[in-house]
CSV table of C-alpha atoms in Angstrom, one decimal:
chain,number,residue,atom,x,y,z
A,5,UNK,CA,-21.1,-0.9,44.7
A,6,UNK,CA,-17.9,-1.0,43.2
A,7,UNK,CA,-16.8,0.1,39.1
A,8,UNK,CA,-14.0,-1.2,37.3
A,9,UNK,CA,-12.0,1.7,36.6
A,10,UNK,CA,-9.4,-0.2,34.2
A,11,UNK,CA,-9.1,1.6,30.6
A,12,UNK,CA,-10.1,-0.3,27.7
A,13,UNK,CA,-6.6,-1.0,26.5
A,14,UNK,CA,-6.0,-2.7,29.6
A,15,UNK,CA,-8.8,-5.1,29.0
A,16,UNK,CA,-7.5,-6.0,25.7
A,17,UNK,CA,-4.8,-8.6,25.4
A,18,UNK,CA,-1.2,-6.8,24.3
A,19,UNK,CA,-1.3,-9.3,21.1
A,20,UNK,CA,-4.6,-8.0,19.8
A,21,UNK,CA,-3.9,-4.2,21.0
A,22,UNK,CA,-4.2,-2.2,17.4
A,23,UNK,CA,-2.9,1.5,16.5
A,24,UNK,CA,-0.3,1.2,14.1
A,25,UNK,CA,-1.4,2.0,10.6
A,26,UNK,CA,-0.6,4.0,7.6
A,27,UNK,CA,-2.3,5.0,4.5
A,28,UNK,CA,-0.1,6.8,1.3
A,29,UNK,CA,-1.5,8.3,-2.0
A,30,UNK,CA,0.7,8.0,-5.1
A,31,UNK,CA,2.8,11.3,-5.7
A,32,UNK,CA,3.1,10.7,-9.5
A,33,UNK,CA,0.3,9.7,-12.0
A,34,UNK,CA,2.9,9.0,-14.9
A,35,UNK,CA,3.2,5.4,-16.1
A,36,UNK,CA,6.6,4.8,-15.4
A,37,UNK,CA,8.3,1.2,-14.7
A,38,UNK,CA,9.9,1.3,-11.3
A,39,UNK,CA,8.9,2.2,-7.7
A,40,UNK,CA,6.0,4.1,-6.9
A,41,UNK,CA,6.6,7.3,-5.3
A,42,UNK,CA,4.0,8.0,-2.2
A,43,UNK,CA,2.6,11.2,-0.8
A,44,UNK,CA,3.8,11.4,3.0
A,45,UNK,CA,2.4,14.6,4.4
A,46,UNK,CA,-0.2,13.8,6.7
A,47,UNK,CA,-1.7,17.2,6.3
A,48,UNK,CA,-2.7,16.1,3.1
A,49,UNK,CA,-6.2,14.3,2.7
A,50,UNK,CA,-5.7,10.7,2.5
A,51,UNK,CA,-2.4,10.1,3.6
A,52,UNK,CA,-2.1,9.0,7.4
A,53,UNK,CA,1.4,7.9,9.1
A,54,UNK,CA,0.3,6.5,13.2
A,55,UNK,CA,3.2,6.8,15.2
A,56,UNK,CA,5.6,3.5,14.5
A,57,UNK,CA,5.2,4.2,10.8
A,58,UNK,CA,7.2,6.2,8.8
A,59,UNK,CA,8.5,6.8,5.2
A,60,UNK,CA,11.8,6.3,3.1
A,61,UNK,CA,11.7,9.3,0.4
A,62,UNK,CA,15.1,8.1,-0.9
A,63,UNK,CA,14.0,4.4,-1.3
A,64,UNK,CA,10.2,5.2,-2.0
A,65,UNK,CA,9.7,2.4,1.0
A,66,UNK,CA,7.3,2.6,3.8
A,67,UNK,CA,9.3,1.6,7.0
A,68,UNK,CA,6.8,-0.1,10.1
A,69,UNK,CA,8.7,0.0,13.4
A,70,UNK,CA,6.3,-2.2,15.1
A,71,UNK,CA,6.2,-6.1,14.5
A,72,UNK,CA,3.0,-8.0,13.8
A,73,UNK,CA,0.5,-9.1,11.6
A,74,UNK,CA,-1.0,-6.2,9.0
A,75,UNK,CA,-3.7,-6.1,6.9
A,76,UNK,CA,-1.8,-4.5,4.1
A,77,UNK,CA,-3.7,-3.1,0.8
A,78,UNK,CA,-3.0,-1.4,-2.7
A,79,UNK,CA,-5.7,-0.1,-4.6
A,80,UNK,CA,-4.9,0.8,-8.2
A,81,UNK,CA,-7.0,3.4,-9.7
A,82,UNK,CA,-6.1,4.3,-13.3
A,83,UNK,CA,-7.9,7.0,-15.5
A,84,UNK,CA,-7.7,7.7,-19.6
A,85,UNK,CA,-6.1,11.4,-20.1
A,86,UNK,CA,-6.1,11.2,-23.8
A,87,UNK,CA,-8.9,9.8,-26.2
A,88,UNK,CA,-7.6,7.1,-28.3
A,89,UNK,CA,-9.4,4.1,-30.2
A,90,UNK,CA,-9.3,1.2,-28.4
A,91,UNK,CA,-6.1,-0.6,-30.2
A,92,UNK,CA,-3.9,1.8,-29.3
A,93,UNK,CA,-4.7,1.6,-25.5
A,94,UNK,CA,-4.8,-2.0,-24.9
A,95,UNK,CA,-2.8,-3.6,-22.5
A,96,UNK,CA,-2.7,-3.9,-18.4
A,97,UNK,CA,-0.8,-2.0,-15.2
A,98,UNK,CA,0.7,-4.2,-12.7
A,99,UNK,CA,1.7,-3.6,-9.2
A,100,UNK,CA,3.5,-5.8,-7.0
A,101,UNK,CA,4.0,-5.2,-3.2
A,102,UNK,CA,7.5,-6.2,-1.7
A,103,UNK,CA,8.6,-6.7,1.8
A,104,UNK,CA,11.8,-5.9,2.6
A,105,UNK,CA,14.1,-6.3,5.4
A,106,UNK,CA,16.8,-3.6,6.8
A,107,UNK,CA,19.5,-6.7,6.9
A,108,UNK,CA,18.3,-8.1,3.3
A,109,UNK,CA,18.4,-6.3,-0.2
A,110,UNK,CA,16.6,-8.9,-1.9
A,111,UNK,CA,12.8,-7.9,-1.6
A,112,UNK,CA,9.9,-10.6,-2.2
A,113,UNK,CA,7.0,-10.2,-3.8
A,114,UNK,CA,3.8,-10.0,-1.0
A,115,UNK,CA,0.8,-8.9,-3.3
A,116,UNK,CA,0.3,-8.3,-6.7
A,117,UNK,CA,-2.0,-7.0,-8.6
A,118,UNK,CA,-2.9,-6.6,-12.2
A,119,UNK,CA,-5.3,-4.5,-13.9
A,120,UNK,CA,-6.2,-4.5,-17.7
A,121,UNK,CA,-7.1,-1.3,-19.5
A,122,UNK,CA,-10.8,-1.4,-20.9
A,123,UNK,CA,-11.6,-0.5,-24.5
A,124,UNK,CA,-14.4,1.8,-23.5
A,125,UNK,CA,-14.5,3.9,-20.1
A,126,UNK,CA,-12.0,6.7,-18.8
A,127,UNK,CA,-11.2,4.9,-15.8
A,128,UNK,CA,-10.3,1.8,-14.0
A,129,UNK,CA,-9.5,0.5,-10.6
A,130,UNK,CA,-8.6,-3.0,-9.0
A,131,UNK,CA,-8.0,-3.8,-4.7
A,132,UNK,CA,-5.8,-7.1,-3.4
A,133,UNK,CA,-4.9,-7.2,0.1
A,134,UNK,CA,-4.2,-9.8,2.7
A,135,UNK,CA,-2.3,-10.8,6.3
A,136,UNK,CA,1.7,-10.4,6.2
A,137,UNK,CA,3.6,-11.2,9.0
A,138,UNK,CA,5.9,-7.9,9.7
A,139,UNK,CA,8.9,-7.4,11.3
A,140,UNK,CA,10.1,-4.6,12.9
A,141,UNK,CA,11.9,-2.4,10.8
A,142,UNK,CA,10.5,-4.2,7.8
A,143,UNK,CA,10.0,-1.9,4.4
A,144,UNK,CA,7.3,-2.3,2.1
A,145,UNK,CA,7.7,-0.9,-1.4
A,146,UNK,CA,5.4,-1.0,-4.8
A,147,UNK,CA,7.1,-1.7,-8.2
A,148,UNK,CA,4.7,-0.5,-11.6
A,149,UNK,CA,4.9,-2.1,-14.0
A,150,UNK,CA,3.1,-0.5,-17.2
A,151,UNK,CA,2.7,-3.4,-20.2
A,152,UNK,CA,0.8,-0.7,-22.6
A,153,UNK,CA,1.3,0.4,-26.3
A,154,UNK,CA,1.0,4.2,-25.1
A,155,UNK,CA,1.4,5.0,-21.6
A,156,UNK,CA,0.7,8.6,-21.8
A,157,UNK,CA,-3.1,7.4,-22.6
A,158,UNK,CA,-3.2,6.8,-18.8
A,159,UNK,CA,-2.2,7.9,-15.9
A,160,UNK,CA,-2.3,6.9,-12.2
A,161,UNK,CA,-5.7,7.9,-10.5
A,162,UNK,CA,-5.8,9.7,-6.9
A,163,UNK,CA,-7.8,6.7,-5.9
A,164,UNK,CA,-3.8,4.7,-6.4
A,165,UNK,CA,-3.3,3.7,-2.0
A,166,UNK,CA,-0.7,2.1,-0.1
A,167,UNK,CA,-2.2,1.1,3.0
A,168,UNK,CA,-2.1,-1.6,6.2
A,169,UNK,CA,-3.3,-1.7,10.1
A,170,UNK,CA,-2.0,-4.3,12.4
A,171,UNK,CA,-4.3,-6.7,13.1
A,172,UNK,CA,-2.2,-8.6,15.7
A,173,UNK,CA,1.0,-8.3,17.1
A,174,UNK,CA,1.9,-11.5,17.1
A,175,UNK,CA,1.2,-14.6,14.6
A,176,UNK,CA,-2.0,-16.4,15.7
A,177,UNK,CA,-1.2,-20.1,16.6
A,178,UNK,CA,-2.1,-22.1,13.4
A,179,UNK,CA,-2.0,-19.2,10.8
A,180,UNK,CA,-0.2,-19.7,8.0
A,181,UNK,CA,2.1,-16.3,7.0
């Protein structure tokens, strides 16, 4: 009688092996316009960086080594830090995901997201995520966008994550990315 010894990563096809993924907590919880800053210590709880991933303090841009298809996610979490009546809190948070190459400057948006603030309630949350194609060396980057009367009524939430997994490393046949 006679076992197959073979691991079972050499089973699985090299175009559906997984193993690259990250997952980053936003550093600041103020509501400022620009590009969100990201906790990259994997020490800390939450924040996971596989091998092939790594992060761009200076450019506040998550830089994947490996090529492929990625499930990539933001999940905005956004709690009240000062009472206030409801007029002087409406409004909405947006984020918008860009991919970016090395070669290119000029970043497209992938996934956005935007989040109204409720009248009542001290917190709030939205998800978006969804299949990019990325390249190696590709840099993925999250622009806030704050559109409320008093921004210091919110903040950012440690619930705010940056996260994908590969899914594939190359494009399916027929899918559309």
């Amino acid at each position: 009688m006679s076992h197959d010894l073979e691991s079972p990563e050499e089973k699985t096809p090299t175009h559906l092996r997984l193993g690259a993924f990250a997952q980053l907590v936003a550093e600041d919880v103020q509501l400022t316009e620009g590009p969100l800053r990201w906790y990259s210590d994997p020490s800390l709880t939450g924040v996971t960086l596989a091998p092939g991933m790594s992060y761009d303090k200076q450019t506040h841009e998550l830089v994947v080594a490996e090529a492929g298809v990625y499930y990539v996610f933001l999940n905005l979490g956004l709690k009240r830090v000062v009472a206030s009546n409801s007029d002087s809190s409406s409004g909405s948070v947006s984020v918008a995901l860009h991919l970016q190459s090395l070669h290119a400057r000029a970043a497209s948006p992938a996934l956005t997201l935007d989040l109204p603030l409720p009248s009542l309630g001290n917190s709030v949350s939205g998800f978006r995520g969804g299949l990019l194609h990325v390249g190696a060396g590709q840099r993925l980057g999250v622009h806030l966008h704050p559109a409320v009367r008093k921004s210091r009524t919110w903040q950012l939430s440690q619930a705010t994550v940056l996260g994908l997994f590969r899914v594939a490393t190359e494009v399916p046949a027929g899918l559309p990315l």
